[in-house]
Amino acid sequence: MASPKKKLQGLVAATITPMTEHGEINFSVIGQYVDYLVEEQGVKNIFVNGTTGEGLSLSISERRRVAEEWVTKGRNKLDQIVIHVGALSLKESQELAQHAAEIGADGIAVIAPFFLKPWNKVRAEEVLGGIQEKIPTFQGLKFSDTDLLDFGQCVDQNRQRQFAFLFGVDEQLLSALVMGATGAVGSTYNYLGKKTNQMLEAFERKDFSSALNHQFCIQRFINFVVKLGFGVSQTKAIMTLVSGIPMGPPRLPLQKASREFTDNAEAKLRSLDFLSFNDLKDGNLGACS
């Protein structure tokens, strides 16, 4: 990540890109989406055009327009808007980064070109070594692996640098908080943001028993949907169900989530007291004890 106005902390929703049934971007609901995140989920930071947002299935012009719409609709409502600018072409990444700066985004995030892969695995702690000398505006990383040794070393070796250490495995966030995570980027914060914020609040007041109960409750749902087959398509279906905002189908080659999946996910949400009939109508997610 580079150049946010202030250190990015707390939950960051990896935003979904709403689509019409014909696979075109549905810009008309993004303003409603912003209000839902802020008012219903208590999430005021977003990560646009990442995996959850199908960024690499969008054209460059579409990615620009999506970024513009989120910045426009989020103005004076969201705290920080980070635009993902990773692409197979470094030149395209540079152009998207320049565009993000021009429209007033708070920061950018980027993955390296991934088609031609390096033969050796490089740990995140190695990447961070001396990175500010190479990228003076570098502010932190999103760590989306389950290797807590690597993550812990990223934190431990850079304590004086005030980096943002954002964890990207939603079902293991509590463990990462213990290791020094300052926040998290994830798809489930679109509809489980309120519940996850309760976990963060319990952790902050050192009520670790309550924090653990919240994490276990979140895990029960994630574990259930992962066994059914869980990805971008299913995330869109759940968000539509919970928020009432139409997210539409994913873009090809991904296939729309099945009705069976949606019915099973809804039943699980209700069984965990995440969702009541009133919640479904109003798009709110209740507490879980």
PDB file of C-alpha atoms in Angstrom:
ATOM      1  CA  MET A   1       0.000   0.000   0.000  1.00  0.00           C
ATOM      2  CA  ALA A   2       1.160   3.522  -0.624  1.00  0.00           C
ATOM      3  CA  SER A   3       0.325   7.071   0.417  1.00  0.00           C
ATOM      4  CA  PRO A   4      -2.756   6.933   2.665  1.00  0.00           C
ATOM      5  CA  LYS A   5      -3.399  10.228   4.486  1.00  0.00           C
ATOM      6  CA  LYS A   6      -3.199   8.470   7.851  1.00  0.00           C
ATOM      7  CA  LYS A   7      -2.388   5.003   9.089  1.00  0.00           C
ATOM      8  CA  LEU A   8      -5.041   2.573   7.921  1.00  0.00           C
ATOM      9  CA  GLN A   9      -6.599   0.752  10.877  1.00  0.00           C
ATOM     10  CA  GLY A  10      -9.653  -1.348  11.649  1.00  0.00           C
ATOM     11  CA  LEU A  11     -11.819  -3.137   9.141  1.00  0.00           C
ATOM     12  CA  VAL A  12     -11.497  -2.576   5.408  1.00  0.00           C
ATOM     13  CA  ALA A  13     -14.250  -4.034   3.245  1.00  0.00           C
ATOM     14  CA  ALA A  14     -13.009  -5.592   0.025  1.00  0.00           C
ATOM     15  CA  THR A  15     -15.816  -4.213  -2.088  1.00  0.00           C
ATOM     16  CA  ILE A  16     -17.904  -6.178  -4.541  1.00  0.00           C
ATOM     17  CA  THR A  17     -18.462  -4.742  -8.009  1.00  0.00           C
ATOM     18  CA  PRO A  18     -22.247  -4.785  -8.610  1.00  0.00           C
ATOM     19  CA  MET A  19     -23.256  -6.154 -12.003  1.00  0.00           C
ATOM     20  CA  THR A  20     -26.437  -6.282 -14.047  1.00  0.00           C
ATOM     21  CA  GLU A  21     -27.768  -9.639 -15.197  1.00  0.00           C
ATOM     22  CA  HIS A  22     -25.997  -8.968 -18.512  1.00  0.00           C
ATOM     23  CA  GLY A  23     -22.594  -8.568 -16.888  1.00  0.00           C
ATOM     24  CA  GLU A  24     -22.350  -4.783 -17.078  1.00  0.00           C
ATOM     25  CA  ILE A  25     -21.335  -2.765 -14.021  1.00  0.00           C
ATOM     26  CA  ASN A  26     -24.291  -1.449 -12.053  1.00  0.00           C
ATOM     27  CA  PHE A  27     -22.975   1.925 -10.908  1.00  0.00           C
ATOM     28  CA  SER A  28     -26.406   3.020  -9.680  1.00  0.00           C
ATOM     29  CA  VAL A  29     -26.241   1.084  -6.386  1.00  0.00           C
ATOM     30  CA  ILE A  30     -22.774   2.119  -5.213  1.00  0.00           C
ATOM     31  CA  GLY A  31     -24.085   5.104  -3.254  1.00  0.00           C
ATOM     32  CA  GLN A  32     -26.539   2.832  -1.434  1.00  0.00           C
ATOM     33  CA  TYR A  33     -23.693   0.357  -0.873  1.00  0.00           C
ATOM     34  CA  VAL A  34     -21.576   3.065   0.814  1.00  0.00           C
ATOM     35  CA  ASP A  35     -24.431   3.960   3.148  1.00  0.00           C
ATOM     36  CA  TYR A  36     -25.009   0.301   4.009  1.00  0.00           C
ATOM     37  CA  LEU A  37     -21.356  -0.269   4.953  1.00  0.00           C
ATOM     38  CA  VAL A  38     -21.216   2.832   7.144  1.00  0.00           C
ATOM     39  CA  GLU A  39     -24.653   2.727   8.757  1.00  0.00           C
ATOM     40  CA  GLU A  40     -25.337  -0.997   9.077  1.00  0.00           C
ATOM     41  CA  GLN A  41     -21.894  -2.581   9.342  1.00  0.00           C
ATOM     42  CA  GLY A  42     -19.843   0.223  10.883  1.00  0.00           C
ATOM     43  CA  VAL A  43     -17.173  -0.155   8.181  1.00  0.00           C
ATOM     44  CA  LYS A  44     -15.662   3.085   6.880  1.00  0.00           C
ATOM     45  CA  ASN A  45     -12.647   1.872   4.904  1.00  0.00           C
ATOM     46  CA  ILE A  46     -12.775   0.109   1.553  1.00  0.00           C
ATOM     47  CA  PHE A  47     -10.468  -1.766  -0.805  1.00  0.00           C
ATOM     48  CA  VAL A  48     -11.677  -1.363  -4.402  1.00  0.00           C
ATOM     49  CA  ASN A  49     -11.017  -3.515  -7.487  1.00  0.00           C
ATOM     50  CA  GLY A  50      -9.377  -6.398  -5.670  1.00  0.00           C
ATOM     51  CA  THR A  51     -10.216 -10.090  -6.036  1.00  0.00           C
ATOM     52  CA  THR A  52     -13.649  -9.660  -4.442  1.00  0.00           C
ATOM     53  CA  GLY A  53     -14.332  -6.727  -6.761  1.00  0.00           C
ATOM     54  CA  GLU A  54     -13.346  -8.783  -9.824  1.00  0.00           C
ATOM     55  CA  GLY A  55     -10.792  -6.126 -10.672  1.00  0.00           C
ATOM     56  CA  LEU A  56      -8.824  -8.341 -13.030  1.00  0.00           C
ATOM     57  CA  SER A  57     -11.995  -9.265 -14.913  1.00  0.00           C
ATOM     58  CA  LEU A  58     -12.642  -5.597 -15.658  1.00  0.00           C
ATOM     59  CA  SER A  59     -11.170  -3.542 -18.480  1.00  0.00           C
ATOM     60  CA  ILE A  60      -8.833  -0.695 -17.561  1.00  0.00           C
ATOM     61  CA  SER A  61     -11.519   1.863 -18.410  1.00  0.00           C
ATOM     62  CA  GLU A  62     -14.012  -0.004 -16.220  1.00  0.00           C
ATOM     63  CA  ARG A  63     -11.550  -0.078 -13.325  1.00  0.00           C
ATOM     64  CA  ARG A  64     -11.132   3.669 -13.655  1.00  0.00           C
ATOM     65  CA  ARG A  65     -14.881   4.271 -13.631  1.00  0.00           C
ATOM     66  CA  VAL A  66     -15.443   1.974 -10.650  1.00  0.00           C
ATOM     67  CA  ALA A  67     -12.715   3.781  -8.701  1.00  0.00           C
ATOM     68  CA  GLU A  68     -14.212   7.159  -9.606  1.00  0.00           C
ATOM     69  CA  GLU A  69     -17.671   6.124  -8.451  1.00  0.00           C
ATOM     70  CA  TRP A  70     -16.482   4.834  -5.081  1.00  0.00           C
ATOM     71  CA  VAL A  71     -14.432   7.987  -4.455  1.00  0.00           C
ATOM     72  CA  THR A  72     -17.341  10.225  -5.445  1.00  0.00           C
ATOM     73  CA  LYS A  73     -19.998   8.384  -3.448  1.00  0.00           C
ATOM     74  CA  GLY A  74     -17.697   7.834  -0.473  1.00  0.00           C
ATOM     75  CA  ARG A  75     -16.667  11.461  -0.090  1.00  0.00           C
ATOM     76  CA  ASN A  76     -17.364  12.736   3.455  1.00  0.00           C
ATOM     77  CA  LYS A  77     -18.726   9.307   4.404  1.00  0.00           C
ATOM     78  CA  LEU A  78     -15.790   6.906   4.225  1.00  0.00           C
ATOM     79  CA  ASP A  79     -12.514   7.360   6.099  1.00  0.00           C
ATOM     80  CA  GLN A  80     -10.146   5.770   3.584  1.00  0.00           C
ATOM     81  CA  ILE A  81     -10.529   4.485   0.050  1.00  0.00           C
ATOM     82  CA  VAL A  82      -7.725   2.271  -1.241  1.00  0.00           C
ATOM     83  CA  ILE A  83      -7.700   1.392  -4.944  1.00  0.00           C
ATOM     84  CA  HIS A  84      -6.064  -1.831  -6.062  1.00  0.00           C
ATOM     85  CA  VAL A  85      -4.023  -1.160  -9.195  1.00  0.00           C
ATOM     86  CA  GLY A  86      -2.294  -4.500  -9.759  1.00  0.00           C
ATOM     87  CA  ALA A  87      -2.247  -5.787 -13.343  1.00  0.00           C
ATOM     88  CA  LEU A  88      -0.266  -8.089 -15.605  1.00  0.00           C
ATOM     89  CA  SER A  89       1.246  -5.010 -17.240  1.00  0.00           C
ATOM     90  CA  LEU A  90       3.350  -2.751 -15.045  1.00  0.00           C
ATOM     91  CA  LYS A  91       2.527   0.143 -17.355  1.00  0.00           C
ATOM     92  CA  GLU A  92      -1.182  -0.388 -16.750  1.00  0.00           C
ATOM     93  CA  SER A  93      -0.540  -0.471 -13.002  1.00  0.00           C
ATOM     94  CA  GLN A  94       1.309   2.828 -13.255  1.00  0.00           C
ATOM     95  CA  GLU A  95      -1.551   4.380 -15.215  1.00  0.00           C
ATOM     96  CA  LEU A  96      -4.123   3.145 -12.696  1.00  0.00           C
ATOM     97  CA  ALA A  97      -2.002   4.432  -9.815  1.00  0.00           C
ATOM     98  CA  GLN A  98      -1.760   7.859 -11.441  1.00  0.00           C
ATOM     99  CA  HIS A  99      -5.511   7.861 -12.002  1.00  0.00           C
ATOM    100  CA  ALA A 100      -6.166   6.932  -8.345  1.00  0.00           C
ATOM    101  CA  ALA A 101      -4.077   9.893  -7.245  1.00  0.00           C
ATOM    102  CA  GLU A 102      -5.870  12.233  -9.637  1.00  0.00           C
ATOM    103  CA  ILE A 103      -9.356  11.313  -8.396  1.00  0.00           C
ATOM    104  CA  GLY A 104      -8.411  11.730  -4.739  1.00  0.00           C
ATOM    105  CA  ALA A 105      -8.128   8.145  -3.496  1.00  0.00           C
ATOM    106  CA  ASP A 106      -6.438   7.856  -0.117  1.00  0.00           C
ATOM    107  CA  GLY A 107      -3.997   5.174  -1.221  1.00  0.00           C
ATOM    108  CA  ILE A 108      -3.245   2.376  -3.641  1.00  0.00           C
ATOM    109  CA  ALA A 109      -2.489  -1.302  -3.249  1.00  0.00           C
ATOM    110  CA  VAL A 110      -0.802  -3.524  -5.794  1.00  0.00           C
ATOM    111  CA  ILE A 111       0.051  -7.149  -6.428  1.00  0.00           C
ATOM    112  CA  ALA A 112       2.973  -7.976  -8.687  1.00  0.00           C
ATOM    113  CA  PRO A 113       2.359  -9.311 -12.217  1.00  0.00           C
ATOM    114  CA  PHE A 114       1.507 -12.960 -11.605  1.00  0.00           C
ATOM    115  CA  PHE A 115       1.480 -14.797 -14.941  1.00  0.00           C
ATOM    116  CA  LEU A 116       5.265 -15.216 -15.140  1.00  0.00           C
ATOM    117  CA  LYS A 117       5.969 -16.469 -11.624  1.00  0.00           C
ATOM    118  CA  PRO A 118       9.341 -16.434  -9.832  1.00  0.00           C
ATOM    119  CA  TRP A 119      10.830 -19.876  -9.285  1.00  0.00           C
ATOM    120  CA  ASN A 120      11.592 -19.235  -5.620  1.00  0.00           C
ATOM    121  CA  LYS A 121       9.203 -18.338  -2.815  1.00  0.00           C
ATOM    122  CA  VAL A 122       9.937 -14.982  -1.189  1.00  0.00           C
ATOM    123  CA  ARG A 123       8.628 -14.370   2.310  1.00  0.00           C
ATOM    124  CA  ALA A 124       6.861 -11.128   3.101  1.00  0.00           C
ATOM    125  CA  GLU A 125       9.411 -10.253   5.780  1.00  0.00           C
ATOM    126  CA  GLU A 126      12.117 -10.296   3.087  1.00  0.00           C
ATOM    127  CA  VAL A 127      10.102  -7.999   0.835  1.00  0.00           C
ATOM    128  CA  LEU A 128       9.742  -5.433   3.623  1.00  0.00           C
ATOM    129  CA  GLY A 129      13.478  -5.235   4.221  1.00  0.00           C
ATOM    130  CA  GLY A 130      14.588  -1.782   3.029  1.00  0.00           C
ATOM    131  CA  ILE A 131      11.335  -1.216   1.148  1.00  0.00           C
ATOM    132  CA  GLN A 132      10.931   2.439   2.152  1.00  0.00           C
ATOM    133  CA  GLU A 133      14.275   3.231   0.549  1.00  0.00           C
ATOM    134  CA  LYS A 134      12.877   1.863  -2.714  1.00  0.00           C
ATOM    135  CA  ILE A 135       9.282   3.104  -2.264  1.00  0.00           C
ATOM    136  CA  PRO A 136       9.306   6.189   0.005  1.00  0.00           C
ATOM    137  CA  THR A 137       5.483   6.331   0.084  1.00  0.00           C
ATOM    138  CA  PHE A 138       5.114   2.707   1.224  1.00  0.00           C
ATOM    139  CA  GLN A 139       2.716   2.500   4.170  1.00  0.00           C
ATOM    140  CA  GLY A 140       1.974  -1.157   4.861  1.00  0.00           C
ATOM    141  CA  LEU A 141       0.842  -4.505   3.558  1.00  0.00           C
ATOM    142  CA  LYS A 142      -2.182  -6.731   3.236  1.00  0.00           C
ATOM    143  CA  PHE A 143      -1.107 -10.210   4.348  1.00  0.00           C
ATOM    144  CA  SER A 144      -3.424 -12.873   2.926  1.00  0.00           C
ATOM    145  CA  ASP A 145      -1.616 -16.031   3.973  1.00  0.00           C
ATOM    146  CA  THR A 146      -2.060 -18.261   7.014  1.00  0.00           C
ATOM    147  CA  ASP A 147       1.687 -18.244   7.807  1.00  0.00           C
ATOM    148  CA  LEU A 148       1.621 -16.389  11.132  1.00  0.00           C
ATOM    149  CA  LEU A 149       5.379 -16.850  11.562  1.00  0.00           C
ATOM    150  CA  ASP A 150       5.997 -14.768   8.451  1.00  0.00           C
ATOM    151  CA  PHE A 151       3.340 -12.255   9.461  1.00  0.00           C
ATOM    152  CA  GLY A 152       4.710 -12.005  12.982  1.00  0.00           C
ATOM    153  CA  GLN A 153       8.200 -11.320  11.673  1.00  0.00           C
ATOM    154  CA  CYS A 154       6.849  -8.587   9.403  1.00  0.00           C
ATOM    155  CA  VAL A 155       5.435  -6.892  12.501  1.00  0.00           C
ATOM    156  CA  ASP A 156       8.372  -7.601  14.807  1.00  0.00           C
ATOM    157  CA  GLN A 157      11.069  -6.379  12.423  1.00  0.00           C
ATOM    158  CA  ASN A 158       9.230  -3.176  11.509  1.00  0.00           C
ATOM    159  CA  ARG A 159       7.841  -1.935  14.816  1.00  0.00           C
ATOM    160  CA  GLN A 160       9.484   1.462  14.496  1.00  0.00           C
ATOM    161  CA  ARG A 161       8.156   2.121  11.006  1.00  0.00           C
ATOM    162  CA  GLN A 162       4.465   2.615  11.861  1.00  0.00           C
ATOM    163  CA  PHE A 163       3.355   0.440   8.959  1.00  0.00           C
ATOM    164  CA  ALA A 164      -0.241  -0.710   8.605  1.00  0.00           C
ATOM    165  CA  PHE A 165      -0.306  -4.496   8.977  1.00  0.00           C
ATOM    166  CA  LEU A 166      -3.620  -5.611   7.511  1.00  0.00           C
ATOM    167  CA  PHE A 167      -4.576  -9.266   7.751  1.00  0.00           C
ATOM    168  CA  GLY A 168      -6.487 -10.856   4.901  1.00  0.00           C
ATOM    169  CA  VAL A 169      -7.748 -14.174   6.306  1.00  0.00           C
ATOM    170  CA  ASP A 170     -11.063 -13.235   7.896  1.00  0.00           C
ATOM    171  CA  GLU A 171     -11.564 -16.479   9.838  1.00  0.00           C
ATOM    172  CA  GLN A 172      -8.173 -16.130  11.562  1.00  0.00           C
ATOM    173  CA  LEU A 173      -8.195 -12.409  12.333  1.00  0.00           C
ATOM    174  CA  LEU A 174      -8.116 -12.783  16.119  1.00  0.00           C
ATOM    175  CA  SER A 175      -4.840 -14.718  15.912  1.00  0.00           C
ATOM    176  CA  ALA A 176      -3.380 -11.975  13.737  1.00  0.00           C
ATOM    177  CA  LEU A 177      -4.474  -9.289  16.218  1.00  0.00           C
ATOM    178  CA  VAL A 178      -2.423 -11.055  18.887  1.00  0.00           C
ATOM    179  CA  MET A 179       0.546 -10.982  16.472  1.00  0.00           C
ATOM    180  CA  GLY A 180       0.180  -7.223  15.974  1.00  0.00           C
ATOM    181  CA  ALA A 181      -2.238  -6.737  13.070  1.00  0.00           C
ATOM    182  CA  THR A 182      -3.501  -3.153  12.955  1.00  0.00           C
ATOM    183  CA  GLY A 183      -6.526  -3.996  10.842  1.00  0.00           C
ATOM    184  CA  ALA A 184      -7.949  -6.335   8.240  1.00  0.00           C
ATOM    185  CA  VAL A 185      -9.060  -6.401   4.609  1.00  0.00           C
ATOM    186  CA  GLY A 186     -11.738  -8.931   3.753  1.00  0.00           C
ATOM    187  CA  SER A 187     -14.853  -9.776   1.806  1.00  0.00           C
ATOM    188  CA  THR A 188     -16.916 -10.879   4.819  1.00  0.00           C
ATOM    189  CA  TYR A 189     -16.726  -7.390   6.334  1.00  0.00           C
ATOM    190  CA  ASN A 190     -19.295  -6.366   3.728  1.00  0.00           C
ATOM    191  CA  TYR A 191     -21.935  -8.297   5.670  1.00  0.00           C
ATOM    192  CA  LEU A 192     -20.195  -9.467   8.884  1.00  0.00           C
ATOM    193  CA  GLY A 193     -18.583  -6.107   9.627  1.00  0.00           C
ATOM    194  CA  LYS A 194     -20.782  -5.419  12.633  1.00  0.00           C
ATOM    195  CA  LYS A 195     -19.984  -8.801  14.183  1.00  0.00           C
ATOM    196  CA  THR A 196     -16.256  -8.461  13.455  1.00  0.00           C
ATOM    197  CA  ASN A 197     -16.205  -4.953  14.927  1.00  0.00           C
ATOM    198  CA  GLN A 198     -17.648  -6.452  18.115  1.00  0.00           C
ATOM    199  CA  MET A 199     -14.684  -8.820  18.171  1.00  0.00           C
ATOM    200  CA  LEU A 200     -12.245  -5.926  17.680  1.00  0.00           C
ATOM    201  CA  GLU A 201     -13.894  -3.970  20.494  1.00  0.00           C
ATOM    202  CA  ALA A 202     -13.694  -6.959  22.847  1.00  0.00           C
ATOM    203  CA  PHE A 203     -10.017  -7.416  21.972  1.00  0.00           C
ATOM    204  CA  GLU A 204      -9.299  -3.733  22.623  1.00  0.00           C
ATOM    205  CA  ARG A 205     -10.832  -3.890  26.111  1.00  0.00           C
ATOM    206  CA  LYS A 206      -8.905  -7.135  26.756  1.00  0.00           C
ATOM    207  CA  ASP A 207     -12.076  -9.220  27.002  1.00  0.00           C
ATOM    208  CA  PHE A 208     -10.397 -12.104  25.235  1.00  0.00           C
ATOM    209  CA  SER A 209     -13.099 -14.629  26.096  1.00  0.00           C
ATOM    210  CA  SER A 210     -15.744 -12.543  24.321  1.00  0.00           C
ATOM    211  CA  ALA A 211     -13.395 -11.867  21.408  1.00  0.00           C
ATOM    212  CA  LEU A 212     -12.804 -15.594  21.023  1.00  0.00           C
ATOM    213  CA  ASN A 213     -16.532 -16.313  21.101  1.00  0.00           C
ATOM    214  CA  HIS A 214     -17.079 -13.761  18.344  1.00  0.00           C
ATOM    215  CA  GLN A 215     -14.295 -15.299  16.236  1.00  0.00           C
ATOM    216  CA  PHE A 216     -15.645 -18.808  16.726  1.00  0.00           C
ATOM    217  CA  CYS A 217     -19.114 -17.639  15.699  1.00  0.00           C
ATOM    218  CA  ILE A 218     -17.728 -16.074  12.511  1.00  0.00           C
ATOM    219  CA  GLN A 219     -15.729 -19.235  11.859  1.00  0.00           C
ATOM    220  CA  ARG A 220     -18.839 -21.406  12.090  1.00  0.00           C
ATOM    221  CA  PHE A 221     -20.375 -19.529   9.189  1.00  0.00           C
ATOM    222  CA  ILE A 222     -17.209 -19.337   7.085  1.00  0.00           C
ATOM    223  CA  ASN A 223     -16.418 -23.011   7.687  1.00  0.00           C
ATOM    224  CA  PHE A 224     -19.927 -23.930   6.572  1.00  0.00           C
ATOM    225  CA  VAL A 225     -19.861 -21.976   3.300  1.00  0.00           C
ATOM    226  CA  VAL A 226     -16.282 -23.007   2.466  1.00  0.00           C
ATOM    227  CA  LYS A 227     -17.423 -26.637   2.530  1.00  0.00           C
ATOM    228  CA  LEU A 228     -20.219 -25.746   0.094  1.00  0.00           C
ATOM    229  CA  GLY A 229     -17.777 -23.976  -2.233  1.00  0.00           C
ATOM    230  CA  PHE A 230     -17.139 -20.323  -1.463  1.00  0.00           C
ATOM    231  CA  GLY A 231     -15.741 -17.621  -3.712  1.00  0.00           C
ATOM    232  CA  VAL A 232     -16.611 -14.343  -5.401  1.00  0.00           C
ATOM    233  CA  SER A 233     -19.901 -15.656  -6.820  1.00  0.00           C
ATOM    234  CA  GLN A 234     -21.083 -16.845  -3.425  1.00  0.00           C
ATOM    235  CA  THR A 235     -19.959 -13.627  -1.745  1.00  0.00           C
ATOM    236  CA  LYS A 236     -22.157 -11.685  -4.161  1.00  0.00           C
ATOM    237  CA  ALA A 237     -25.119 -13.925  -3.378  1.00  0.00           C
ATOM    238  CA  ILE A 238     -24.704 -13.532   0.396  1.00  0.00           C
ATOM    239  CA  MET A 239     -24.279  -9.766   0.160  1.00  0.00           C
ATOM    240  CA  THR A 240     -27.446  -9.484  -1.914  1.00  0.00           C
ATOM    241  CA  LEU A 241     -29.291 -11.634   0.619  1.00  0.00           C
ATOM    242  CA  VAL A 242     -28.130  -9.734   3.691  1.00  0.00           C
ATOM    243  CA  SER A 243     -28.065  -6.142   2.421  1.00  0.00           C
ATOM    244  CA  GLY A 244     -30.939  -6.224  -0.026  1.00  0.00           C
ATOM    245  CA  ILE A 245     -28.705  -4.453  -2.555  1.00  0.00           C
ATOM    246  CA  PRO A 246     -28.525  -6.371  -5.859  1.00  0.00           C
ATOM    247  CA  MET A 247     -24.934  -7.392  -6.495  1.00  0.00           C
ATOM    248  CA  GLY A 248     -25.810  -9.334  -9.629  1.00  0.00           C
ATOM    249  CA  PRO A 249     -23.891 -12.285 -11.057  1.00  0.00           C
ATOM    250  CA  PRO A 250     -20.114 -12.467 -11.402  1.00  0.00           C
ATOM    251  CA  ARG A 251     -18.458 -11.830 -14.711  1.00  0.00           C
ATOM    252  CA  LEU A 252     -17.513 -14.836 -16.829  1.00  0.00           C
ATOM    253  CA  PRO A 253     -15.748 -17.218 -16.525  1.00  0.00           C
ATOM    254  CA  LEU A 254     -17.187 -17.355 -12.986  1.00  0.00           C
ATOM    255  CA  GLN A 255     -20.662 -18.827 -12.656  1.00  0.00           C
ATOM    256  CA  LYS A 256     -23.554 -17.499 -10.602  1.00  0.00           C
ATOM    257  CA  ALA A 257     -24.031 -19.038  -7.154  1.00  0.00           C
ATOM    258  CA  SER A 258     -26.696 -21.726  -7.089  1.00  0.00           C
ATOM    259  CA  ARG A 259     -30.062 -21.298  -5.433  1.00  0.00           C
ATOM    260  CA  GLU A 260     -29.153 -24.252  -3.223  1.00  0.00           C
ATOM    261  CA  PHE A 261     -26.078 -22.422  -1.944  1.00  0.00           C
ATOM    262  CA  THR A 262     -28.052 -19.255  -1.182  1.00  0.00           C
ATOM    263  CA  ASP A 263     -30.757 -21.188   0.655  1.00  0.00           C
ATOM    264  CA  ASN A 264     -28.186 -23.088   2.725  1.00  0.00           C
ATOM    265  CA  ALA A 265     -26.239 -19.907   3.542  1.00  0.00           C
ATOM    266  CA  GLU A 266     -29.424 -18.143   4.609  1.00  0.00           C
ATOM    267  CA  ALA A 267     -30.384 -21.056   6.877  1.00  0.00           C
ATOM    268  CA  LYS A 268     -26.917 -21.027   8.472  1.00  0.00           C
ATOM    269  CA  LEU A 269     -27.045 -17.271   9.066  1.00  0.00           C
ATOM    270  CA  ARG A 270     -30.375 -17.724  10.830  1.00  0.00           C
ATOM    271  CA  SER A 271     -29.150 -20.671  12.906  1.00  0.00           C
ATOM    272  CA  LEU A 272     -26.273 -18.525  14.188  1.00  0.00           C
ATOM    273  CA  ASP A 273     -28.672 -15.665  15.002  1.00  0.00           C
ATOM    274  CA  PHE A 274     -26.901 -13.532  12.422  1.00  0.00           C
ATOM    275  CA  LEU A 275     -30.081 -13.055  10.487  1.00  0.00           C
ATOM    276  CA  SER A 276     -33.746 -12.831  11.439  1.00  0.00           C
ATOM    277  CA  PHE A 277     -36.710 -12.306   9.133  1.00  0.00           C
ATOM    278  CA  ASN A 278     -36.677  -8.587   9.977  1.00  0.00           C
ATOM    279  CA  ASP A 279     -32.945  -8.441   9.362  1.00  0.00           C
ATOM    280  CA  LEU A 280     -33.384  -9.973   5.925  1.00  0.00           C
ATOM    281  CA  LYS A 281     -35.977  -7.387   4.960  1.00  0.00           C
ATOM    282  CA  ASP A 282     -34.003  -4.446   6.294  1.00  0.00           C
ATOM    283  CA  GLY A 283     -30.528  -5.700   5.384  1.00  0.00           C
ATOM    284  CA  ASN A 284     -29.198  -5.756   8.942  1.00  0.00           C
ATOM    285  CA  LEU A 285     -27.062  -8.409  10.570  1.00  0.00           C
ATOM    286  CA  GLY A 286     -27.769  -9.169  14.198  1.00  0.00           C
ATOM    287  CA  ALA A 287     -25.461 -10.117  17.032  1.00  0.00           C
ATOM    288  CA  CYS A 288     -24.362 -13.658  17.850  1.00  0.00           C
ATOM    289  CA  SER A 289     -23.826 -14.757  21.429  1.00  0.00           C
TER     290      SER A 289
END
